[in-house]
XYZ file of C-alpha atoms in Angstrom:
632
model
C 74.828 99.614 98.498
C 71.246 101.565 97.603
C 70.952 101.052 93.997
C 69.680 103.777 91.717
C 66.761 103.048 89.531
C 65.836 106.073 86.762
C 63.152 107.833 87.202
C 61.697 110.021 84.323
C 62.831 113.106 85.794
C 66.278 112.052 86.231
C 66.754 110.589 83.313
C 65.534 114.083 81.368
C 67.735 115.746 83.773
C 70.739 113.518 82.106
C 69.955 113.947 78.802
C 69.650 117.663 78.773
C 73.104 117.458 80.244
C 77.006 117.440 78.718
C 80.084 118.013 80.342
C 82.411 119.755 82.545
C 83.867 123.795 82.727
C 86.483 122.857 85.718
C 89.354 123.793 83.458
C 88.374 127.018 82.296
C 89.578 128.014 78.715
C 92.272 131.167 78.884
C 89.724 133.525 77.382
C 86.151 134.123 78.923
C 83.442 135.985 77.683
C 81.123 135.899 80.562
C 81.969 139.834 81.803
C 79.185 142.127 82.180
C 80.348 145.650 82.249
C 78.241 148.772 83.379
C 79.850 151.838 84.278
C 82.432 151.004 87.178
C 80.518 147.882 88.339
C 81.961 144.313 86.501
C 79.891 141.257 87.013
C 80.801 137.831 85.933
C 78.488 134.938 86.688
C 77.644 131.750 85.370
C 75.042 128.239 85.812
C 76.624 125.026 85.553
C 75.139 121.395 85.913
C 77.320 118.919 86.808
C 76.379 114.978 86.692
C 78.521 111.771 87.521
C 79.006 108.603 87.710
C 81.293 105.976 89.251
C 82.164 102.287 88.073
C 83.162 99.154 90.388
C 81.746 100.712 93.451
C 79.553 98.099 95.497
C 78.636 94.729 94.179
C 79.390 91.459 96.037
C 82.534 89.375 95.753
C 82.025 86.095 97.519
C 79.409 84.795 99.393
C 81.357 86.010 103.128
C 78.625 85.155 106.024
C 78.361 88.235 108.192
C 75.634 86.687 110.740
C 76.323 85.905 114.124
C 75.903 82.275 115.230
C 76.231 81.529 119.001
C 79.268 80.671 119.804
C 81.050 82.055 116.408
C 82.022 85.484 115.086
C 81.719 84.967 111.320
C 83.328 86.468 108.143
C 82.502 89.736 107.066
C 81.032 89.719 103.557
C 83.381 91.713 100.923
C 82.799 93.502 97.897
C 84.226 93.971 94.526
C 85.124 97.371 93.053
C 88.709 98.294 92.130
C 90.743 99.999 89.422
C 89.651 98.054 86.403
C 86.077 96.826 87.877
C 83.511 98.529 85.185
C 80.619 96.178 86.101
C 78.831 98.698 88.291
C 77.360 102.003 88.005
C 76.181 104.387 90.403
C 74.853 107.802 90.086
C 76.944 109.979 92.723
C 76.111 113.649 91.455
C 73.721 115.827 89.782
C 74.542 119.321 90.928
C 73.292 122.510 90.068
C 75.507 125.628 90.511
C 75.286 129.118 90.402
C 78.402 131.566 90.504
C 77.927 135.443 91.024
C 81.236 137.630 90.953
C 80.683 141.631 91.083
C 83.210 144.105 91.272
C 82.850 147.345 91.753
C 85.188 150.107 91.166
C 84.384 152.589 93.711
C 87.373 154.824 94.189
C 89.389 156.628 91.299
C 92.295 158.862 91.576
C 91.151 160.073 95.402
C 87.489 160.727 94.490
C 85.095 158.188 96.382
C 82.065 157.805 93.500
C 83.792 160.562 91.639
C 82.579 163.208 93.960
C 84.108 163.250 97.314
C 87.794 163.566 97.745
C 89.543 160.699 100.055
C 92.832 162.558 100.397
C 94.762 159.146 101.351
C 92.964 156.627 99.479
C 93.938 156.886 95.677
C 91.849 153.791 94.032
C 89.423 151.234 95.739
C 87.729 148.000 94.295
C 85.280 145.440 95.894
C 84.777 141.883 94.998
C 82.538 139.268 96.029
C 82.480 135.728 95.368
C 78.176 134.435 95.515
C 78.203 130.457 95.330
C 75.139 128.404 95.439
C 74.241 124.942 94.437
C 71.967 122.135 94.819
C 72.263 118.373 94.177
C 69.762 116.219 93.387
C 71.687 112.993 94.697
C 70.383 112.955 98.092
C 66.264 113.356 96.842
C 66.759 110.681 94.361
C 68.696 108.479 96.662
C 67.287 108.475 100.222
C 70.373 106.839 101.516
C 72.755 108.336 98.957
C 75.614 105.822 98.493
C 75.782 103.789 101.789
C 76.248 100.199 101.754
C 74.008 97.456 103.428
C 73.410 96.155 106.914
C 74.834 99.400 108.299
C 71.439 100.489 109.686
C 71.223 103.796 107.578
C 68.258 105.607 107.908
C 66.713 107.936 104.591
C 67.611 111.786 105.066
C 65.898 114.080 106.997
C 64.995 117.237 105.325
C 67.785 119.186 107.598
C 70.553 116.341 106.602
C 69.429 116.619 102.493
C 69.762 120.458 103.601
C 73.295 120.329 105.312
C 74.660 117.759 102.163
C 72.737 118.829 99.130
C 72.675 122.122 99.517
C 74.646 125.523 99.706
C 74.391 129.074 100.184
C 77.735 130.958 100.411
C 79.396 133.999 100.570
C 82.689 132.464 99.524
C 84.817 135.803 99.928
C 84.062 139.690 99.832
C 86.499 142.145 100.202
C 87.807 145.418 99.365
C 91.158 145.922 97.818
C 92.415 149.900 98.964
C 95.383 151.441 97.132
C 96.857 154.115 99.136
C 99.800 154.484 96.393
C 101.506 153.088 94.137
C 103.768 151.443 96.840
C 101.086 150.142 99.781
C 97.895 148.434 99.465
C 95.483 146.951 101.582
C 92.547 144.406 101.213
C 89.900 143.983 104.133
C 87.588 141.468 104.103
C 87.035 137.455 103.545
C 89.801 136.398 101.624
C 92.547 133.918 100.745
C 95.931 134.200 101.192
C 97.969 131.976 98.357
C 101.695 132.524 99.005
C 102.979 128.739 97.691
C 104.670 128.802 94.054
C 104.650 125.463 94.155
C 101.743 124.052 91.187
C 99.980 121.141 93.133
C 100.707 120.170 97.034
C 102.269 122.139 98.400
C 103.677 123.105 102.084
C 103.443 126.578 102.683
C 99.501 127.014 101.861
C 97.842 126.359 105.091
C 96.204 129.204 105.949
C 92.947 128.786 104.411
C 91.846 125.565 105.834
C 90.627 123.098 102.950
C 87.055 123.150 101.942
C 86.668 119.534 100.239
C 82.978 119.012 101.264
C 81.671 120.519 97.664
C 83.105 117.795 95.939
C 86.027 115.768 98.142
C 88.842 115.096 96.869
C 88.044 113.700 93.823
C 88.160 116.066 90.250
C 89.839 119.188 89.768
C 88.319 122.121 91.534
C 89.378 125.429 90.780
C 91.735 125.999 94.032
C 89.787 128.948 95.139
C 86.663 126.930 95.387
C 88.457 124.263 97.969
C 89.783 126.692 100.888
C 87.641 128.467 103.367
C 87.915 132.350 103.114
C 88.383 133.988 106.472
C 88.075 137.577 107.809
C 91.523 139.128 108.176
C 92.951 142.534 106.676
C 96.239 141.925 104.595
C 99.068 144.608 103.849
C 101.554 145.212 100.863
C 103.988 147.174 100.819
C 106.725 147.469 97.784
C 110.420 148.696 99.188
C 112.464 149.137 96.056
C 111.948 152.804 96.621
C 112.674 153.220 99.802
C 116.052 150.756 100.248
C 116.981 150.324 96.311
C 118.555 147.544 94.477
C 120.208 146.420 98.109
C 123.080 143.797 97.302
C 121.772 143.926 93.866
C 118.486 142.631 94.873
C 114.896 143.663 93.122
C 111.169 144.017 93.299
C 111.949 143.958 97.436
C 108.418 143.485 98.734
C 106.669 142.845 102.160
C 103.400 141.431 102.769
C 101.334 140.896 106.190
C 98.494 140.006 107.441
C 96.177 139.573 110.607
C 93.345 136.996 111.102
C 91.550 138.754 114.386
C 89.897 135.051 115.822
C 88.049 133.535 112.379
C 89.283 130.536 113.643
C 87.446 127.495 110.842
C 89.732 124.856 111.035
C 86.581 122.309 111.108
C 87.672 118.889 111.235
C 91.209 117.500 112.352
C 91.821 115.928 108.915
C 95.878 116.457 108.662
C 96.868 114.043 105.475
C 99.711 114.166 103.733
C 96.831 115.979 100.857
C 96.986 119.338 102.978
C 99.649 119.964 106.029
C 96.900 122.175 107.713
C 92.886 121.262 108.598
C 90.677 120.564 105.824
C 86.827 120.678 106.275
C 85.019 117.075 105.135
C 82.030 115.618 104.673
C 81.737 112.580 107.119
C 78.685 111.347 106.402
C 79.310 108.016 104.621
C 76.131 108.427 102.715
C 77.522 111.369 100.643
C 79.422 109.838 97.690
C 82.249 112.750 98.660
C 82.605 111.708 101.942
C 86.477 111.397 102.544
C 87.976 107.646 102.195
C 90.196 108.030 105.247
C 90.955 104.424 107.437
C 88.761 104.025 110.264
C 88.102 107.829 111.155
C 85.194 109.941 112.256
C 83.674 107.798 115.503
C 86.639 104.883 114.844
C 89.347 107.407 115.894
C 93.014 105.381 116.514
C 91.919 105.243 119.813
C 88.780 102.863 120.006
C 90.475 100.123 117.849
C 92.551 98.686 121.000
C 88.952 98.051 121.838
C 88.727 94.706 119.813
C 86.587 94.710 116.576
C 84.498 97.615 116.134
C 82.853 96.959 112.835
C 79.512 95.354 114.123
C 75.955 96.817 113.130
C 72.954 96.703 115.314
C 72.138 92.749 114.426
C 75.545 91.830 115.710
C 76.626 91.150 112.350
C 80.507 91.881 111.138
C 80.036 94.564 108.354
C 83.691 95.113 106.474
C 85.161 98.140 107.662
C 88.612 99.804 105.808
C 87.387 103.312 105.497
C 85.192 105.957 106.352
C 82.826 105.130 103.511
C 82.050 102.021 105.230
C 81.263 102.363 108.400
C 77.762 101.535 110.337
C 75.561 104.441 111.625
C 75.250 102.751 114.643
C 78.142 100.934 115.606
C 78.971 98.339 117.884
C 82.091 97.299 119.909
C 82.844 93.179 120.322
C 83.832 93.064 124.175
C 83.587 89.008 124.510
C 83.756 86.700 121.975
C 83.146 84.020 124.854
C 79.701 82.355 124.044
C 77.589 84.185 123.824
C 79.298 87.280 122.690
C 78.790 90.452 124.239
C 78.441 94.042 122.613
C 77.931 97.510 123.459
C 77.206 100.868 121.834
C 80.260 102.800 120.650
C 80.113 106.478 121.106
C 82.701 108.676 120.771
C 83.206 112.436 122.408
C 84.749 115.101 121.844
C 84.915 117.195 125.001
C 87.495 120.103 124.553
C 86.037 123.266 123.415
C 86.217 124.537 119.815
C 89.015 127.819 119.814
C 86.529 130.712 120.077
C 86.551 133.478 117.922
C 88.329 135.937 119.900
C 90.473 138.559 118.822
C 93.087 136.840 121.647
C 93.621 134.035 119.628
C 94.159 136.435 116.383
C 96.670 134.442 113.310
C 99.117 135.801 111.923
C 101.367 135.989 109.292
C 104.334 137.780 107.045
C 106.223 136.822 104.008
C 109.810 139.219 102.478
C 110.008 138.714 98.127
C 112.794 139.505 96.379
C 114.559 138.726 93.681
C 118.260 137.472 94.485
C 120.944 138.069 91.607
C 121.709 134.875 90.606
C 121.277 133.136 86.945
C 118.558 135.186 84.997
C 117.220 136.203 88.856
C 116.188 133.876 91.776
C 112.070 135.082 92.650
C 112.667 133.953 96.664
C 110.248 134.049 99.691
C 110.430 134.048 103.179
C 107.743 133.391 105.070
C 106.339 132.863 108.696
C 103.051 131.700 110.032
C 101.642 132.135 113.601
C 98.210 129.840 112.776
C 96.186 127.551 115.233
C 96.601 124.207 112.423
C 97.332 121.029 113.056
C 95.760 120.360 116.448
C 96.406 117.558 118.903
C 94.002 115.072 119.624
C 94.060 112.237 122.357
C 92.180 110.391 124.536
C 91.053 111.795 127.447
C 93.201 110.319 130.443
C 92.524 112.589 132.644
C 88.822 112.791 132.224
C 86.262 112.026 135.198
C 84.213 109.576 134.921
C 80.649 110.365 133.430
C 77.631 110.393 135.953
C 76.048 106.562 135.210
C 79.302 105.366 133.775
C 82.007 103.409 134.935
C 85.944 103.175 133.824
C 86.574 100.277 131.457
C 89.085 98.027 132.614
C 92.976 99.223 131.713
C 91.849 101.344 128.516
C 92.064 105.174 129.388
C 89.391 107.386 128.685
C 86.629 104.557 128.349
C 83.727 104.353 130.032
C 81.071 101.157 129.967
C 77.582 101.934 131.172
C 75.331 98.919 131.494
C 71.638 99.346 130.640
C 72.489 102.699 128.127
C 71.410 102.056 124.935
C 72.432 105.219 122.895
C 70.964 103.598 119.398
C 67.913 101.794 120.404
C 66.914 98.696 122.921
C 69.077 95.668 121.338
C 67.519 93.719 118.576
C 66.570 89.941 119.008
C 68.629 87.657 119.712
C 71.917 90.116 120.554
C 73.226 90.907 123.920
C 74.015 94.019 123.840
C 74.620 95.178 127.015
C 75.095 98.984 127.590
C 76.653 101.749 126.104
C 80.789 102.059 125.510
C 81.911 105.731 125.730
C 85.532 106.914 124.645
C 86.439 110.626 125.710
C 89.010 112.377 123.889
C 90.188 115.996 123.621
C 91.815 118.485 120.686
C 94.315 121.007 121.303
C 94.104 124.015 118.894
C 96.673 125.881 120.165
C 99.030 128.337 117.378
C 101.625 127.082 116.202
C 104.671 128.770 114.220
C 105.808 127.503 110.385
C 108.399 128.429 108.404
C 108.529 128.267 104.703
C 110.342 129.484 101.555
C 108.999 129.451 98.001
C 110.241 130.860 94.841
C 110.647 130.275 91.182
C 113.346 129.858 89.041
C 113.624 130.188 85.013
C 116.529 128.547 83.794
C 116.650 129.812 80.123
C 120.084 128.295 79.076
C 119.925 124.093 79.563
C 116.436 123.317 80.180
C 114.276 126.207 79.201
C 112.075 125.439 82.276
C 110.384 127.458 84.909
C 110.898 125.438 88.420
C 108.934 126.130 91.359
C 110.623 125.072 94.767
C 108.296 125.114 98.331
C 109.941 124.222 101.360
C 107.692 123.709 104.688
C 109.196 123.451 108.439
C 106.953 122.908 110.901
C 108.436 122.587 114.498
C 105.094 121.110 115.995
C 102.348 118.996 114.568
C 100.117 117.042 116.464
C 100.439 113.049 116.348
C 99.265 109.601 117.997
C 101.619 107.487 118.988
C 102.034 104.616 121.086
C 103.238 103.996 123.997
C 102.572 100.708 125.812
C 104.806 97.324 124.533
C 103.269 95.259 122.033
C 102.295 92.581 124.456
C 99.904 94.749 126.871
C 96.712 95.274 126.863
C 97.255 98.997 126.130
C 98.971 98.246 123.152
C 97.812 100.086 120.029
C 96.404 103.330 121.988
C 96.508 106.752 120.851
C 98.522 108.909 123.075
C 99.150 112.318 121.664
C 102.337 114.119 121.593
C 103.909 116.983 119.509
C 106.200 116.378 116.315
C 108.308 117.845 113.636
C 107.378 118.221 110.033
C 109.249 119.095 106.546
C 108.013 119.212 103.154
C 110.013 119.948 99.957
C 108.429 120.640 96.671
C 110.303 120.993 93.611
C 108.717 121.030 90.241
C 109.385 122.145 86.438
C 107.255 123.749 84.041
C 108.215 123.161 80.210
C 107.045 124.148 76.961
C 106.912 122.061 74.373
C 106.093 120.950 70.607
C 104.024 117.561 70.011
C 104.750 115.950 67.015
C 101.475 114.430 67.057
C 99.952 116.614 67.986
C 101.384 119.729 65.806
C 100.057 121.311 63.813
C 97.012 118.871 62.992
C 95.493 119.783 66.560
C 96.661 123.019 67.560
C 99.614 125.138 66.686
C 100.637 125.831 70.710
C 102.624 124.323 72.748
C 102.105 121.399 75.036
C 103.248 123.119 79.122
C 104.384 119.686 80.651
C 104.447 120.040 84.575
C 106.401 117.738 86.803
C 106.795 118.072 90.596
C 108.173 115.613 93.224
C 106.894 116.520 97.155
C 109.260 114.753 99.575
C 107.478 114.825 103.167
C 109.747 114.354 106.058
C 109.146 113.796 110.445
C 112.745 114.070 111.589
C 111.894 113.047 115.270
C 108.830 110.486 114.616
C 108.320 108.654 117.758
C 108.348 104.635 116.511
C 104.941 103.400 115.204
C 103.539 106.644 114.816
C 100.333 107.026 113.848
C 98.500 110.320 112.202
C 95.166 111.218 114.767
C 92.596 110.639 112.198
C 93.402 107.404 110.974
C 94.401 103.641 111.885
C 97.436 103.164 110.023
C 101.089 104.146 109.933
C 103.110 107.487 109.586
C 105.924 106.979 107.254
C 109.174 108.901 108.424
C 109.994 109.989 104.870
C 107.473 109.493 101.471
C 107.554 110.669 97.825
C 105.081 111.785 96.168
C 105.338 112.391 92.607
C 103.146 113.996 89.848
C 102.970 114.697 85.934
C 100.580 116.622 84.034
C 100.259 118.159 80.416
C 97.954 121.076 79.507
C 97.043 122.039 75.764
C 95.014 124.202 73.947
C 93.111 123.006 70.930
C 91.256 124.640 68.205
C 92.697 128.033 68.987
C 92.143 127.800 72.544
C 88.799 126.770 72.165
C 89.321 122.844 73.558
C 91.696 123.582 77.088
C 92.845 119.921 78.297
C 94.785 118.840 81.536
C 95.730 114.912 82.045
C 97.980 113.751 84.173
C 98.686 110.964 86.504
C 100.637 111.100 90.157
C 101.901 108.397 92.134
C 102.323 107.873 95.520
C 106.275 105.878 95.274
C 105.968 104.274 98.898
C 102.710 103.077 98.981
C 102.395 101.754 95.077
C 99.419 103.874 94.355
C 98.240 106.466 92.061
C 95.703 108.451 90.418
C 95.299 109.109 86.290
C 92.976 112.462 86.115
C 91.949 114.005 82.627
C 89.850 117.362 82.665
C 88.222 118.611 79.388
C 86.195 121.668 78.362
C 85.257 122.464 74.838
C 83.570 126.435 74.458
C 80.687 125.652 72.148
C 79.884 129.120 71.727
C 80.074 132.685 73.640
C 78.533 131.324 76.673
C 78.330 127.793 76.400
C 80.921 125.598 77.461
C 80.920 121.476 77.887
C 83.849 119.325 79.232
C 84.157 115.894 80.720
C 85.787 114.665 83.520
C 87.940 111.678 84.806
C 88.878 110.537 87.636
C 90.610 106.801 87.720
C 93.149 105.269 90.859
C 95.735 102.757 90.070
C 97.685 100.276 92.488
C 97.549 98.320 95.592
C 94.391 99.107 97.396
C 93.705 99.235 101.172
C 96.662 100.505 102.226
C 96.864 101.901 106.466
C 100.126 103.861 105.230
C 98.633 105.363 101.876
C 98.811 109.823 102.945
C 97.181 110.651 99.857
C 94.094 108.560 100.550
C 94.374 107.036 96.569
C 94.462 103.296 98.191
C 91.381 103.945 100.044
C 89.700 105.547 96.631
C 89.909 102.229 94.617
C 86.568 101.882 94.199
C 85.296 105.468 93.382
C 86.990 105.603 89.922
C 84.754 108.769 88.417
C 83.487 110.085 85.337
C 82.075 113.352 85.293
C 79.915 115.571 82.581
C 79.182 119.196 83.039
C 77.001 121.547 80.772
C 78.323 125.799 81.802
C 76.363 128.765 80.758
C 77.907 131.979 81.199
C 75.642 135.066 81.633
């Protein structure tokens, strides 16, 4: 683990810093009104720090010695390890939002008449940051012997910094019945308050900050390009079978296919874009992905660095840059280079592979009125990935023994001649290929207020998807084969139900506020009716659970007349015995000053291959987080 040492610049850069504007408070000043044009915009610095990550446990050997494949040294870091610090952020962000009222009452600018367009807004959504982690620490987080190199000014470029155009669009009211908005946008159909199972259209954008904290949920999709319809029908079929506010919604995604990386956790049911790089503290603590797909690990022991020496390996945050694969342990042992390749072709942007998707509301007559929503998706999510069988075999290569889509070539050394004393030998390819073909899902989501027993709002989301993409073996435990990942096609379900409540603290009223506590509580059963046996997901080394429970409770208050907002709350994975304990603060100072404070702390058994929710493999980046927010 690179250590950070303050420098005088950083440590100014901390002290003229405070706290965290994540939850914003439910009043902001920050609006800047001229005229028809609405701007709100804001800077925020954001710094943080993490406790129990690196340090050294025992005294492991990781050398090789001829003849003998030794211990990999551990580490210590854990839940309630606070003997370690580590810088992991110091971002600066900028946020621009204009809108711009362009059309009113048919007259485009007030001057020319639009006959069929009655009112007509634009928005746009200007993000930009910059963090200072990856200048102050050439190797950001990474942990020792796994040959990291510093940054190059394009990596500190592609990490540390951003320029975005997160979403611009124009919103076009025709009348009061049909509307339209064109553009880069996000389509949020779920009720459900935190997982959920019908939002997969936007693929998830956890590269600003992973999956740690609470980011605003617009900030962690990708907007695409698509052109979404609304249409209300009350007027034209009436209260039907006593129905109301009868609406119908559509949209079309004409090729902005972004589903980046194949990431398909439990976290979201469609493709979430990560950061990989194990040098970025928010690189995502998946088991053995990137380069040590499910596929290589029938290979042996793949967690060697460039000395021959057994690094310890459990997640993506620990792997070498440079990895090598153990093919002999026989004296002396033999290694190789291990490369993996992707060779299918990314889905082009083509209006023939255009998404779609279409969602019916209404509001059925039962109790005080059942808000209910049908919905069906035509998206290319949840691809397919698998070793390429049926791959030739690479000019200079040769086909590895009985392992499919392996190739060994001898003399290739893809990361450097081999060091002294290591017999490296060649270069060990593995081929494998993704299909991103559309697939259809079919959801329902609603909400519920139940006014006589509980006085609750409940939110229900239910997901079905009739094909997901899955690994799963196929060879019997005692061959060779044993272990691979074979693709095939699945089922999936997810069920969300959760209640919203009101309610009075006694210690908390009325010394701290005078409003009531909202206490949230939602359970998220996931379900693979036809999982093939020892399943495993296509990003990970571990194993799919046929049914898991998920379960989460949070309470948000106000304080000070709204001018302290606060949101803690813990979940907990039931299966896997883990969970997560999360409290987001932000006090308004004044007008346009805001500070809050962050934290982010994982409870339970650690390590775990069968852990969805990736809190196992997040022992040992419990966080605290300050933020200082200036509205303009």
């Amino acid at each position: 683990m690179t250590e950070w040492r303050p420098t005088l610049r950083s440590a100014l850069c901390v002290v003229i810093v405070a706290v965290v504007a994540i939850l914003q408070p439910a009043i902001s000043l920050a609006f800047i009104t001229q005229g028809d044009l609405t701007v709100y915009s804001f800077f925020e610095t954001r710094e943080a720090g993490r406790w129990g990550e690196g340090g050294s446990r025992d005294n492991g050997a990781s050398l090789t010695k001829p003849g003998k494949i030794q211990k990999a040294a551990t580490e210590s870091g854990g839940s309630f390890d606070f003997k370690r610090w580590d810088l992991v952020e110091m971002r600066q962000v900028v946020s621009v939002r204009p809108d711009y009222h362009f059309v009113k009452n048919y007259k485009l600018l007030g001057r020319i008449d639009t006959r069929i367009l009655k009112d007509a807004n634009f928005y746009m959504y200007y993000r930009a940051w910059y963090d200072a982690e990856g200048t102050l620490k050439s190797k950001g987080r990474v942990e020792a012997f796994r040959d990291y190199t510093d940054y190059t000014q394009h990596e500190l470029q592609q990490q540390y910094f951003r320029n975005e155009l997160h979403e611009y669009y124009a919103d076009l009211n025709f009348t009061d019945n049909f509307t339209m908005r064109v553009g880069k946008q996000q389509i949020i159909w779920s009720e459900a308050n935190l997982l959920s199972g019908t939002e997969i259209t936007n693929p998830g954008d956890v590269s600003f900050h992973g999956f740690v904290g609470a980011e605003a949920a617009e900030d962690v999709r990708k907007g695409l390009d698509m052109v979404k319809f609304d249409y209300l029908l009350d007027d034209l079929i009436g209260d039907v079978l006593r129905t109301s506010n009868n609406e119908v919604e559509g949209f079309w995604i004409p090729g902005d296919f972004e589903g980046a990386s194949g990431l398909k956790s439990n976290i979201s049911v469609g493709l979430t874009d990560v950061t990989t790089d194990p040098r970025n503290p928010y690189a995502v603590p998946v088991s053995l992905s990137g380069p040590f797909s499910a596929a290589a690990v029938q290979i042996h022991f793949v967690n060697f660095n460039q000395d021959g020496q057994r690094v310890r390996v459990t997640s993506l945050l620990d792997l070498p840059e440079k990895p090598m694969v153990l093919l002999s342990q026989n004296p002396p042992p033999v290694f190789a280079d291990f490369v993996t390749k992707d060779v299918s072709r990314f889905t082009s942007k083509s209006i023939d592979n255009s998404e779609f998707g279409g969602r019916f509301s209404t509001i059925l007559p039962l109790g005080d009125g059942l808000q209910t929503s049908f919905i069906f998706l035509y998206e290319a999510r949840n691809p397919k990935s698998s070793i390429c069988t049926e791959c030739p075999t690479p000019p200079g290569f040769l086909h590895f023994g009985l392992f499919p889509g392996a190739f060994l070539a001898k003399g290739r050394f893809p990361y450097g001649k081999p060091h002294h004393g290591v017999n490296k030998i060649g270069e060990l390819l593995y081929l494998t290929s993704t299909d991103y073909r559309r697939n259809p899902y079919f959801g329902i989501t609603g909400t519920f207020y139940d006014k006589e027993f509980t006085d609750s709002v409940f939110h229900y989301d239910l997901l079905y998807a009739p094909r997901v993409g899955i690994s799963a073996p196929t060879a019997p435990i005692n061959s060779s084969q044993h272990g691979g990942s074979f693709a095939r096609w699945t089922e999936l379900s997810r069920f969300i139900l959760s209640a919203d409540r009101p309610t009075l603290i006694p210690l908390l009223y009325p010394y701290f506020t005078k409003q009531h506590t909202t206490l949230s509580f939602q359970a998220a059963e996931t379900f693979y009716p036809d999982l093939p046996a020892g399943a495993i997901p296509n990003d990970s080394q571990g194993k799919i659970r046929r049914w898991s429970t998920f379960l989460t409770m949070t309470g948000t208050n106000f304080f000070l007349n709204g001018r302290i907002a606060n949101l803690t709350g813990a979940s907990w994975d039931a299966d896997d015995q883990t969970g997560q304990f999360v409290s987001n603060n932000v006090y308004r100072y004044s007008r346009n000053v805001l500070f809050g404070v962050n934290v982010d702390w994982y409870l339970g058994r650690s390590g775990r291959h069968t852990d969805p929710y990736l809190q196992s493999k997040s022992q040992r980046i419990n966080e605290l987080e300050f933020t200082l927010t200036y509205e303009l």
